[in-house]
PDB file of C-alpha atoms in Angstrom:
ATOM      1  CA  MET A  25     153.884   6.081  94.050  1.00 82.00           C
ATOM      2  CA  LYS A  26     152.698   5.229  90.591  1.00 93.00           C
ATOM      3  CA  GLU A  27     153.852   1.680  89.436  1.00 97.00           C
ATOM      4  CA  ILE A  28     155.432   1.032  86.112  1.00 98.00           C
ATOM      5  CA  VAL A  29     154.083  -0.950  83.558  1.00 98.00           C
ATOM      6  CA  LEU A  30     156.229  -2.384  80.683  1.00 98.00           C
ATOM      7  CA  ILE A  31     154.344  -3.100  77.311  1.00 98.00           C
ATOM      8  CA  THR A  32     155.775  -5.310  74.825  1.00 97.00           C
ATOM      9  CA  GLY A  33     154.579  -5.065  71.181  1.00 93.00           C
ATOM     10  CA  ALA A  34     154.621  -1.204  71.015  1.00 90.00           C
ATOM     11  CA  ASN A  35     153.685  -1.228  67.406  1.00 87.00           C
ATOM     12  CA  GLY A  36     150.905  -3.505  67.701  1.00 88.00           C
ATOM     13  CA  LEU A  37     147.194  -2.607  67.383  1.00 89.00           C
ATOM     14  CA  VAL A  38     146.275  -2.653  71.316  1.00 95.00           C
ATOM     15  CA  ALA A  39     149.920  -1.186  72.628  1.00 94.00           C
ATOM     16  CA  LYS A  40     149.570   2.478  72.285  1.00 92.00           C
ATOM     17  CA  ARG A  41     145.695   2.480  73.060  1.00 94.00           C
ATOM     18  CA  LEU A  42     146.056   0.675  76.150  1.00 97.00           C
ATOM     19  CA  ALA A  43     148.767   2.889  77.239  1.00 96.00           C
ATOM     20  CA  GLN A  44     146.421   5.724  77.208  1.00 94.00           C
ATOM     21  CA  PHE A  45     143.895   3.837  79.633  1.00 94.00           C
ATOM     22  CA  LEU A  46     146.729   3.011  81.885  1.00 97.00           C
ATOM     23  CA  LEU A  47     148.655   6.403  82.135  1.00 93.00           C
ATOM     24  CA  PRO A  48     146.295   8.227  84.616  1.00 89.00           C
ATOM     25  CA  ARG A  49     147.515   5.281  87.252  1.00 94.00           C
ATOM     26  CA  PHE A  50     150.841   4.126  85.992  1.00 97.00           C
ATOM     27  CA  HIS A  51     153.989   4.971  84.331  1.00 97.00           C
ATOM     28  CA  ILE A  52     154.198   3.424  81.011  1.00 97.00           C
ATOM     29  CA  ARG A  53     157.411   1.672  79.238  1.00 97.00           C
ATOM     30  CA  PHE A  54     157.610   0.212  75.796  1.00 97.00           C
ATOM     31  CA  LEU A  55     160.161  -2.484  74.817  1.00 97.00           C
ATOM     32  CA  SER A  56     160.454  -1.715  70.848  1.00 93.00           C
ATOM     33  CA  ARG A  57     162.753  -2.710  67.959  1.00 91.00           C
ATOM     34  CA  HIS A  58     163.197   1.106  67.063  1.00 89.00           C
ATOM     35  CA  PRO A  59     163.030   3.273  70.304  1.00 90.00           C
ATOM     36  CA  LYS A  60     161.806   6.666  69.291  1.00 87.00           C
ATOM     37  CA  ASN A  61     160.717   8.089  72.729  1.00 87.00           C
ATOM     38  CA  GLY A  62     162.080   8.465  76.040  1.00 88.00           C
ATOM     39  CA  ASN A  63     159.989   5.665  77.654  1.00 93.00           C
ATOM     40  CA  ASP A  64     161.214   3.305  74.899  1.00 95.00           C
ATOM     41  CA  PHE A  65     163.603   0.534  75.411  1.00 97.00           C
ATOM     42  CA  LYS A  66     165.313  -1.472  72.456  1.00 96.00           C
ATOM     43  CA  TRP A  67     165.467  -5.112  72.349  1.00 96.00           C
ATOM     44  CA  ASP A  68     165.679  -7.712  69.442  1.00 95.00           C
ATOM     45  CA  VAL A  69     164.096 -10.936  69.804  1.00 95.00           C
ATOM     46  CA  GLU A  70     165.886 -12.479  67.071  1.00 92.00           C
ATOM     47  CA  LYS A  71     169.197 -11.432  68.737  1.00 94.00           C
ATOM     48  CA  GLN A  72     167.954 -12.299  72.126  1.00 96.00           C
ATOM     49  CA  THR A  73     169.160  -8.708  73.277  1.00 97.00           C
ATOM     50  CA  ILE A  74     167.251  -6.457  75.363  1.00 97.00           C
ATOM     51  CA  ASP A  75     168.110  -2.766  77.207  1.00 96.00           C
ATOM     52  CA  ILE A  76     168.303  -4.013  80.691  1.00 97.00           C
ATOM     53  CA  LYS A  77     167.270  -0.537  82.062  1.00 96.00           C
ATOM     54  CA  GLY A  78     163.906  -1.233  80.613  1.00 97.00           C
ATOM     55  CA  LEU A  79     163.100  -3.682  83.182  1.00 98.00           C
ATOM     56  CA  LEU A  80     164.728  -1.888  86.166  1.00 97.00           C
ATOM     57  CA  GLY A  81     161.930  -1.112  88.794  1.00 97.00           C
ATOM     58  CA  VAL A  82     159.052  -2.573  86.576  1.00 98.00           C
ATOM     59  CA  ASP A  83     156.020  -3.487  88.591  1.00 98.00           C
ATOM     60  CA  HIS A  84     154.163  -5.338  85.884  1.00 98.00           C
ATOM     61  CA  ILE A  85     154.632  -6.425  82.304  1.00 98.00           C
ATOM     62  CA  ILE A  86     151.679  -6.521  79.652  1.00 98.00           C
ATOM     63  CA  HIS A  87     153.235  -9.159  76.964  1.00 98.00           C
ATOM     64  CA  LEU A  88     151.621  -8.038  73.629  1.00 97.00           C
ATOM     65  CA  ALA A  89     154.531  -8.766  71.181  1.00 95.00           C
ATOM     66  CA  GLY A  90     153.656 -11.249  68.430  1.00 93.00           C
ATOM     67  CA  ALA A  91     154.005 -11.036  64.656  1.00 91.00           C
ATOM     68  CA  ASP A  92     150.366 -10.417  62.950  1.00 88.00           C
ATOM     69  CA  ILE A  93     148.838 -13.684  61.986  1.00 87.00           C
ATOM     70  CA  SER A  94     146.750 -12.007  58.735  1.00 80.00           C
ATOM     71  CA  GLU A  95     149.576  -9.950  57.272  1.00 78.00           C
ATOM     72  CA  LYS A  96     151.316 -12.625  55.149  1.00 82.00           C
ATOM     73  CA  ARG A  97     150.967 -16.032  54.113  1.00 84.00           C
ATOM     74  CA  TRP A  98     151.780 -18.844  56.146  1.00 86.00           C
ATOM     75  CA  THR A  99     155.035 -20.164  54.552  1.00 91.00           C
ATOM     76  CA  LYS A 100     157.117 -22.294  56.820  1.00 92.00           C
ATOM     77  CA  ILE A 101     159.407 -19.282  57.387  1.00 93.00           C
ATOM     78  CA  ARG A 102     156.335 -17.122  58.380  1.00 93.00           C
ATOM     79  CA  LYS A 103     155.248 -19.798  60.619  1.00 92.00           C
ATOM     80  CA  GLU A 104     158.397 -19.761  62.604  1.00 94.00           C
ATOM     81  CA  GLU A 105     158.242 -15.933  62.930  1.00 94.00           C
ATOM     82  CA  ILE A 106     154.648 -16.093  64.036  1.00 94.00           C
ATOM     83  CA  LEU A 107     155.695 -18.726  66.808  1.00 95.00           C
ATOM     84  CA  SER A 108     159.019 -17.001  67.672  1.00 94.00           C
ATOM     85  CA  SER A 109     157.814 -13.611  68.027  1.00 94.00           C
ATOM     86  CA  ARG A 110     155.469 -15.033  70.790  1.00 96.00           C
ATOM     87  CA  VAL A 111     157.359 -17.729  72.561  1.00 96.00           C
ATOM     88  CA  ASP A 112     161.090 -16.845  72.249  1.00 97.00           C
ATOM     89  CA  SER A 113     160.134 -13.064  73.086  1.00 97.00           C
ATOM     90  CA  ALA A 114     158.856 -14.303  76.343  1.00 97.00           C
ATOM     91  CA  GLY A 115     161.667 -16.308  77.010  1.00 97.00           C
ATOM     92  CA  LEU A 116     163.854 -13.242  76.643  1.00 98.00           C
ATOM     93  CA  LEU A 117     162.081 -11.221  79.011  1.00 98.00           C
ATOM     94  CA  LEU A 118     162.071 -14.234  81.922  1.00 98.00           C
ATOM     95  CA  LYS A 119     165.784 -14.682  81.149  1.00 97.00           C
ATOM     96  CA  ASN A 120     166.767 -11.337  81.820  1.00 98.00           C
ATOM     97  CA  LEU A 121     164.340 -10.780  84.681  1.00 98.00           C
ATOM     98  CA  SER A 122     165.928 -13.859  86.402  1.00 97.00           C
ATOM     99  CA  GLU A 123     169.622 -13.401  85.532  1.00 96.00           C
ATOM    100  CA  ASN A 124     169.523  -9.635  87.175  1.00 97.00           C
ATOM    101  CA  ASN A 125     167.275 -10.921  90.226  1.00 97.00           C
ATOM    102  CA  LEU A 126     164.600  -8.867  89.265  1.00 98.00           C
ATOM    103  CA  ARG A 127     160.706  -9.547  90.620  1.00 98.00           C
ATOM    104  CA  ILE A 128     157.433  -8.389  89.071  1.00 98.00           C
ATOM    105  CA  LYS A 129     154.050  -8.216  90.523  1.00 98.00           C
ATOM    106  CA  SER A 130     152.289  -9.293  87.242  1.00 98.00           C
ATOM    107  CA  PHE A 131     152.860 -10.845  83.816  1.00 98.00           C
ATOM    108  CA  ILE A 132     149.793 -10.522  81.522  1.00 98.00           C
ATOM    109  CA  SER A 133     150.312 -12.420  78.400  1.00 98.00           C
ATOM    110  CA  ALA A 134     148.403 -11.945  75.264  1.00 97.00           C
ATOM    111  CA  SER A 135     146.919 -15.160  73.860  1.00 97.00           C
ATOM    112  CA  ALA A 136     144.356 -16.084  71.545  1.00 96.00           C
ATOM    113  CA  ILE A 137     141.061 -17.771  71.135  1.00 95.00           C
ATOM    114  CA  GLY A 138     142.617 -19.748  68.142  1.00 94.00           C
ATOM    115  CA  TYR A 139     143.457 -21.977  71.004  1.00 96.00           C
ATOM    116  CA  TYR A 140     140.297 -23.850  70.456  1.00 95.00           C
ATOM    117  CA  GLY A 141     140.146 -24.380  66.856  1.00 91.00           C
ATOM    118  CA  SER A 142     137.127 -24.938  65.115  1.00 84.00           C
ATOM    119  CA  SER A 143     133.773 -26.625  65.772  1.00 78.00           C
ATOM    120  CA  ASP A 144     130.140 -27.076  65.032  1.00 76.00           C
ATOM    121  CA  LEU A 145     128.213 -23.859  64.666  1.00 71.00           C
ATOM    122  CA  ASP A 146     126.518 -24.708  68.033  1.00 76.00           C
ATOM    123  CA  GLN A 147     129.449 -25.465  69.994  1.00 88.00           C
ATOM    124  CA  LYS A 148     130.506 -22.689  72.551  1.00 92.00           C
ATOM    125  CA  PHE A 149     134.025 -22.542  74.215  1.00 95.00           C
ATOM    126  CA  ASP A 150     134.803 -21.525  77.644  1.00 96.00           C
ATOM    127  CA  GLU A 151     138.149 -21.361  79.388  1.00 97.00           C
ATOM    128  CA  THR A 152     138.051 -25.041  80.589  1.00 96.00           C
ATOM    129  CA  SER A 153     137.622 -26.315  76.837  1.00 96.00           C
ATOM    130  CA  SER A 154     140.150 -28.604  75.759  1.00 94.00           C
ATOM    131  CA  LYS A 155     142.747 -27.272  72.951  1.00 95.00           C
ATOM    132  CA  GLY A 156     141.877 -27.523  69.433  1.00 93.00           C
ATOM    133  CA  ASN A 157     143.616 -28.694  66.354  1.00 92.00           C
ATOM    134  CA  GLY A 158     146.054 -26.756  63.569  1.00 91.00           C
ATOM    135  CA  PHE A 159     148.647 -24.163  63.435  1.00 92.00           C
ATOM    136  CA  LEU A 160     147.158 -21.371  65.400  1.00 93.00           C
ATOM    137  CA  ALA A 161     145.737 -23.787  68.420  1.00 94.00           C
ATOM    138  CA  ASP A 162     149.763 -25.074  68.692  1.00 96.00           C
ATOM    139  CA  VAL A 163     151.023 -21.519  68.420  1.00 96.00           C
ATOM    140  CA  VAL A 164     148.701 -20.493  71.000  1.00 97.00           C
ATOM    141  CA  ASP A 165     149.383 -23.571  73.295  1.00 97.00           C
ATOM    142  CA  GLN A 166     152.988 -22.886  73.211  1.00 97.00           C
ATOM    143  CA  TRP A 167     152.599 -19.270  73.679  1.00 97.00           C
ATOM    144  CA  GLU A 168     150.807 -19.624  77.057  1.00 98.00           C
ATOM    145  CA  LYS A 169     153.262 -22.288  78.431  1.00 98.00           C
ATOM    146  CA  ALA A 170     155.682 -19.787  77.560  1.00 98.00           C
ATOM    147  CA  ALA A 171     153.994 -17.778  80.287  1.00 98.00           C
ATOM    148  CA  ASP A 172     154.140 -20.409  82.972  1.00 98.00           C
ATOM    149  CA  PRO A 173     157.509 -20.441  84.168  1.00 98.00           C
ATOM    150  CA  PHE A 174     157.247 -16.640  85.204  1.00 98.00           C
ATOM    151  CA  LEU A 175     155.045 -18.120  87.950  1.00 97.00           C
ATOM    152  CA  LEU A 176     156.959 -21.284  88.350  1.00 96.00           C
ATOM    153  CA  GLU A 177     160.284 -19.405  88.826  1.00 96.00           C
ATOM    154  CA  ARG A 178     158.511 -16.865  91.097  1.00 97.00           C
ATOM    155  CA  VAL A 179     159.699 -14.338  88.725  1.00 98.00           C
ATOM    156  CA  ALA A 180     156.099 -12.966  88.701  1.00 98.00           C
ATOM    157  CA  GLU A 181     153.595 -13.532  91.717  1.00 98.00           C
ATOM    158  CA  ARG A 182     150.781 -13.839  89.083  1.00 98.00           C
ATOM    159  CA  VAL A 183     150.408 -14.901  85.610  1.00 98.00           C
ATOM    160  CA  VAL A 184     147.163 -13.958  83.579  1.00 98.00           C
ATOM    161  CA  LYS A 185     146.422 -14.974  79.674  1.00 98.00           C
ATOM    162  CA  ILE A 186     144.171 -12.778  77.698  1.00 98.00           C
ATOM    163  CA  ARG A 187     142.572 -15.104  75.181  1.00 98.00           C
ATOM    164  CA  THR A 188     141.709 -12.438  72.522  1.00 96.00           C
ATOM    165  CA  GLY A 189     138.972 -12.644  69.721  1.00 94.00           C
ATOM    166  CA  VAL A 190     138.906 -10.710  66.515  1.00 92.00           C
ATOM    167  CA  ILE A 191     139.611  -7.198  67.537  1.00 94.00           C
ATOM    168  CA  LEU A 192     137.473  -4.575  65.945  1.00 94.00           C
ATOM    169  CA  ALA A 193     139.457  -0.868  65.597  1.00 94.00           C
ATOM    170  CA  LYS A 194     138.882   1.889  63.162  1.00 91.00           C
ATOM    171  CA  GLU A 195     142.682   2.360  62.117  1.00 85.00           C
ATOM    172  CA  ARG A 196     143.784  -1.180  61.654  1.00 83.00           C
ATOM    173  CA  GLY A 197     143.092  -4.896  61.836  1.00 83.00           C
ATOM    174  CA  VAL A 198     140.106  -6.778  60.389  1.00 84.00           C
ATOM    175  CA  LEU A 199     137.518  -4.096  60.349  1.00 87.00           C
ATOM    176  CA  PRO A 200     139.262  -1.810  57.596  1.00 86.00           C
ATOM    177  CA  LYS A 201     140.011  -5.084  55.363  1.00 84.00           C
ATOM    178  CA  MET A 202     136.293  -5.868  55.252  1.00 82.00           C
ATOM    179  CA  ALA A 203     134.922  -2.594  55.051  1.00 84.00           C
ATOM    180  CA  LEU A 204     136.971  -1.669  52.078  1.00 83.00           C
ATOM    181  CA  PRO A 205     135.276  -3.976  49.481  1.00 82.00           C
ATOM    182  CA  VAL A 206     131.920  -3.357  51.063  1.00 82.00           C
ATOM    183  CA  LYS A 207     132.818   0.509  50.444  1.00 83.00           C
ATOM    184  CA  TYR A 208     133.347   0.041  46.674  1.00 77.00           C
ATOM    185  CA  HIS A 209     130.151  -2.322  46.087  1.00 78.00           C
ATOM    186  CA  VAL A 210     132.300  -5.697  46.212  1.00 78.00           C
ATOM    187  CA  GLY A 211     131.721  -6.948  49.686  1.00 80.00           C
ATOM    188  CA  SER A 212     130.243  -9.933  50.106  1.00 83.00           C
ATOM    189  CA  PRO A 213     130.326 -13.004  52.909  1.00 82.00           C
ATOM    190  CA  LEU A 214     132.928 -15.334  53.196  1.00 81.00           C
ATOM    191  CA  GLY A 215     132.741 -19.313  52.957  1.00 82.00           C
ATOM    192  CA  THR A 216     129.053 -20.299  54.052  1.00 86.00           C
ATOM    193  CA  GLY A 217     128.911 -16.794  56.019  1.00 84.00           C
ATOM    194  CA  GLN A 218     127.436 -18.868  58.859  1.00 88.00           C
ATOM    195  CA  GLN A 219     130.956 -19.101  60.718  1.00 90.00           C
ATOM    196  CA  ASN A 220     130.679 -17.440  64.035  1.00 92.00           C
ATOM    197  CA  ILE A 221     133.092 -14.524  64.677  1.00 91.00           C
ATOM    198  CA  SER A 222     133.936 -13.921  68.201  1.00 95.00           C
ATOM    199  CA  TRP A 223     134.796 -10.477  68.356  1.00 95.00           C
ATOM    200  CA  ILE A 224     135.590  -7.519  70.748  1.00 97.00           C
ATOM    201  CA  HIS A 225     135.970  -3.700  70.417  1.00 98.00           C
ATOM    202  CA  ILE A 226     139.372  -1.981  70.693  1.00 97.00           C
ATOM    203  CA  GLU A 227     138.028   0.051  73.816  1.00 97.00           C
ATOM    204  CA  ASP A 228     136.864  -2.987  75.442  1.00 98.00           C
ATOM    205  CA  ILE A 229     139.882  -5.155  74.899  1.00 98.00           C
ATOM    206  CA  CYS A 230     142.090  -2.345  76.370  1.00 98.00           C
ATOM    207  CA  ARG A 231     139.543  -2.351  79.313  1.00 98.00           C
ATOM    208  CA  ILE A 232     139.943  -5.926  80.083  1.00 98.00           C
ATOM    209  CA  TYR A 233     143.663  -5.543  80.412  1.00 98.00           C
ATOM    210  CA  GLN A 234     143.358  -2.679  82.529  1.00 98.00           C
ATOM    211  CA  PHE A 235     140.844  -4.462  84.673  1.00 98.00           C
ATOM    212  CA  VAL A 236     143.200  -7.421  85.211  1.00 98.00           C
ATOM    213  CA  LEU A 237     145.814  -5.338  85.832  1.00 98.00           C
ATOM    214  CA  GLU A 238     144.138  -3.548  88.488  1.00 97.00           C
ATOM    215  CA  ARG A 239     142.802  -6.785  90.012  1.00 97.00           C
ATOM    216  CA  SER A 240     145.638  -8.248  91.847  1.00 96.00           C
ATOM    217  CA  ASP A 241     143.489 -11.486  92.770  1.00 97.00           C
ATOM    218  CA  LEU A 242     142.916 -12.535  89.202  1.00 98.00           C
ATOM    219  CA  GLN A 243     145.139 -14.932  87.663  1.00 97.00           C
ATOM    220  CA  GLY A 244     144.927 -17.487  84.895  1.00 98.00           C
ATOM    221  CA  VAL A 245     143.005 -17.781  81.538  1.00 98.00           C
ATOM    222  CA  PHE A 246     140.529 -15.559  80.629  1.00 98.00           C
ATOM    223  CA  ASN A 247     138.478 -15.046  77.172  1.00 98.00           C
ATOM    224  CA  ALA A 248     138.135 -11.553  76.129  1.00 98.00           C
ATOM    225  CA  VAL A 249     135.298 -11.591  73.647  1.00 98.00           C
ATOM    226  CA  SER A 250     131.972  -9.652  73.209  1.00 98.00           C
ATOM    227  CA  PRO A 251     129.041 -11.630  74.898  1.00 97.00           C
ATOM    228  CA  PHE A 252     127.256 -11.821  71.489  1.00 96.00           C
ATOM    229  CA  PRO A 253     129.923 -13.748  68.477  1.00 95.00           C
ATOM    230  CA  VAL A 254     128.283 -12.945  65.145  1.00 95.00           C
ATOM    231  CA  PRO A 255     128.137 -15.071  61.879  1.00 92.00           C
ATOM    232  CA  ASN A 256     130.296 -13.598  59.169  1.00 91.00           C
ATOM    233  CA  LYS A 257     127.587 -12.830  56.841  1.00 91.00           C
ATOM    234  CA  ASP A 258     125.611 -10.671  59.488  1.00 92.00           C
ATOM    235  CA  LEU A 259     129.006  -8.846  60.107  1.00 90.00           C
ATOM    236  CA  THR A 260     129.354  -8.224  56.610  1.00 90.00           C
ATOM    237  CA  ILE A 261     125.549  -7.102  56.544  1.00 90.00           C
ATOM    238  CA  GLU A 262     126.261  -4.521  59.583  1.00 91.00           C
ATOM    239  CA  ILE A 263     129.392  -3.134  57.834  1.00 90.00           C
ATOM    240  CA  ALA A 264     127.279  -2.512  54.870  1.00 90.00           C
ATOM    241  CA  ARG A 265     124.429  -1.162  56.467  1.00 90.00           C
ATOM    242  CA  LYS A 266     126.649   1.333  58.198  1.00 89.00           C
ATOM    243  CA  LEU A 267     128.331   2.416  55.016  1.00 89.00           C
ATOM    244  CA  ARG A 268     125.185   2.346  53.358  1.00 88.00           C
ATOM    245  CA  ARG A 269     126.364   0.047  50.721  1.00 90.00           C
ATOM    246  CA  PRO A 270     124.462  -2.789  49.082  1.00 84.00           C
ATOM    247  CA  ILE A 271     125.632  -6.591  49.142  1.00 81.00           C
ATOM    248  CA  PHE A 272     124.977  -7.753  45.594  1.00 70.00           C
ATOM    249  CA  PHE A 273     127.534 -10.653  45.555  1.00 70.00           C
ATOM    250  CA  PRO A 274     126.969 -14.234  46.887  1.00 74.00           C
ATOM    251  CA  SER A 275     129.628 -15.509  49.569  1.00 78.00           C
ATOM    252  CA  ILE A 276     132.956 -16.055  48.284  1.00 80.00           C
ATOM    253  CA  PRO A 277     133.404 -20.164  48.144  1.00 74.00           C
ATOM    254  CA  LYS A 278     136.049 -21.708  50.743  1.00 74.00           C
ATOM    255  CA  TRP A 279     138.076 -23.193  47.656  1.00 74.00           C
ATOM    256  CA  VAL A 280     138.606 -19.379  46.152  1.00 77.00           C
ATOM    257  CA  LEU A 281     139.850 -18.321  49.796  1.00 71.00           C
ATOM    258  CA  LYS A 282     141.865 -21.336  49.939  1.00 74.00           C
ATOM    259  CA  MET A 283     143.424 -20.985  46.939  1.00 72.00           C
ATOM    260  CA  VAL A 284     144.078 -17.483  47.525  1.00 67.00           C
ATOM    261  CA  PHE A 285     145.326 -17.517  51.327  1.00 70.00           C
ATOM    262  CA  GLY A 286     146.356 -21.281  51.477  1.00 76.00           C
ATOM    263  CA  GLU A 287     146.543 -22.448  54.962  1.00 73.00           C
ATOM    264  CA  MET A 288     145.508 -18.675  56.447  1.00 68.00           C
ATOM    265  CA  ALA A 289     142.331 -18.925  54.827  1.00 71.00           C
ATOM    266  CA  SER A 290     141.348 -21.018  58.337  1.00 74.00           C
ATOM    267  CA  VAL A 291     141.618 -17.664  59.923  1.00 71.00           C
ATOM    268  CA  LEU A 292     138.545 -16.655  57.783  1.00 75.00           C
ATOM    269  CA  LEU A 293     136.547 -19.856  57.634  1.00 72.00           C
ATOM    270  CA  ASP A 294     136.916 -21.334  61.187  1.00 83.00           C
ATOM    271  CA  ASN A 295     133.637 -21.253  63.256  1.00 84.00           C
ATOM    272  CA  CYS A 296     134.406 -20.339  66.716  1.00 90.00           C
ATOM    273  CA  LYS A 297     131.970 -19.170  69.422  1.00 93.00           C
ATOM    274  CA  VAL A 298     133.644 -18.348  72.626  1.00 96.00           C
ATOM    275  CA  THR A 299     131.944 -17.088  75.847  1.00 97.00           C
ATOM    276  CA  SER A 300     132.985 -14.529  77.967  1.00 97.00           C
ATOM    277  CA  GLN A 301     131.192 -15.348  81.282  1.00 97.00           C
ATOM    278  CA  LYS A 302     134.156 -16.062  83.387  1.00 98.00           C
ATOM    279  CA  ILE A 303     135.526 -12.130  83.030  1.00 98.00           C
ATOM    280  CA  GLU A 304     131.929 -11.057  83.658  1.00 98.00           C
ATOM    281  CA  LYS A 305     131.442 -13.019  86.508  1.00 98.00           C
ATOM    282  CA  GLU A 306     134.632 -11.262  88.085  1.00 98.00           C
ATOM    283  CA  GLY A 307     132.603  -7.982  87.476  1.00 98.00           C
ATOM    284  CA  PHE A 308     133.968  -6.775  83.984  1.00 98.00           C
ATOM    285  CA  GLN A 309     131.233  -4.943  81.986  1.00 98.00           C
ATOM    286  CA  PHE A 310     131.306  -4.590  78.098  1.00 98.00           C
ATOM    287  CA  LYS A 311     131.350  -1.134  77.058  1.00 98.00           C
ATOM    288  CA  TYR A 312     130.352  -2.480  73.182  1.00 98.00           C
ATOM    289  CA  PRO A 313     128.701  -5.613  73.919  1.00 97.00           C
ATOM    290  CA  ASP A 314     126.592  -5.900  70.497  1.00 96.00           C
ATOM    291  CA  ILE A 315     127.879  -5.214  67.144  1.00 96.00           C
ATOM    292  CA  LYS A 316     125.546  -2.514  65.983  1.00 94.00           C
ATOM    293  CA  GLU A 317     127.036  -0.453  68.532  1.00 95.00           C
ATOM    294  CA  ALA A 318     130.421  -1.436  67.957  1.00 96.00           C
ATOM    295  CA  LEU A 319     130.081  -0.328  64.232  1.00 95.00           C
ATOM    296  CA  ASP A 320     128.481   2.629  64.869  1.00 94.00           C
ATOM    297  CA  ASN A 321     131.294   3.823  67.086  1.00 96.00           C
ATOM    298  CA  LEU A 322     134.194   2.440  64.866  1.00 94.00           C
ATOM    299  CA  ILE A 323     132.631   3.389  61.573  1.00 90.00           C
TER     300      ILE A 323
END
């Protein structure tokens, strides 16, 4: 009999693609603010309501819900939305599982390498590295702590946290935003262009969730990034190569980016070189470890 996996963040970049990977082996349900299909169940994090039928019989929860950090300028209200969408949503799940005496085998929570903050160009982060500074590091810290009670209160048999890098996908996310100016001959590196981007192909992040889900012995924190981070300048050049466009313009200065994006510019400017050795030692093999192969597939 197939086990049931409940995925939150139904409209996010990863959820529907991940479901395609899991469908052969699992029954899939989604939690959504606007249910459309028979396997969609309504929830509202702000109102702290959930259709309890969506939780009945669930074996595993993959918690992907979270407001897009790059969608809007980081006003005080937006910061609250970014945090609440991650922390309060986990609390809503825990509360309803606990009150209805429901137990699950796995609670697998999305997380982010923003936990590590920024660093010198040569510094590498692994899962044992200390928390960094800044808004994103604080958000991720609380995000991960919101997952711990599932294990402590014995609602879940195990908890896994996936610290995800910059996801490269064809339809949405960072890649189309970077490719657009390059396509129209106005692309250029950001800041110094030397800041490392720890990235991952959309297919590989889905495969990591599948890998962790199917390996019931795994728990704790895992970085989900390609083994080979790439400087922002090199990524821009590779996109230009694939689109057959030249790069005419010099790097966009930091002060310009900070003026345009405010505090959110840190997403573009912070250097974060993250290692994937822990997940690889468990036997995971990347399909797209190299940026050239990844872009050849995506563009």
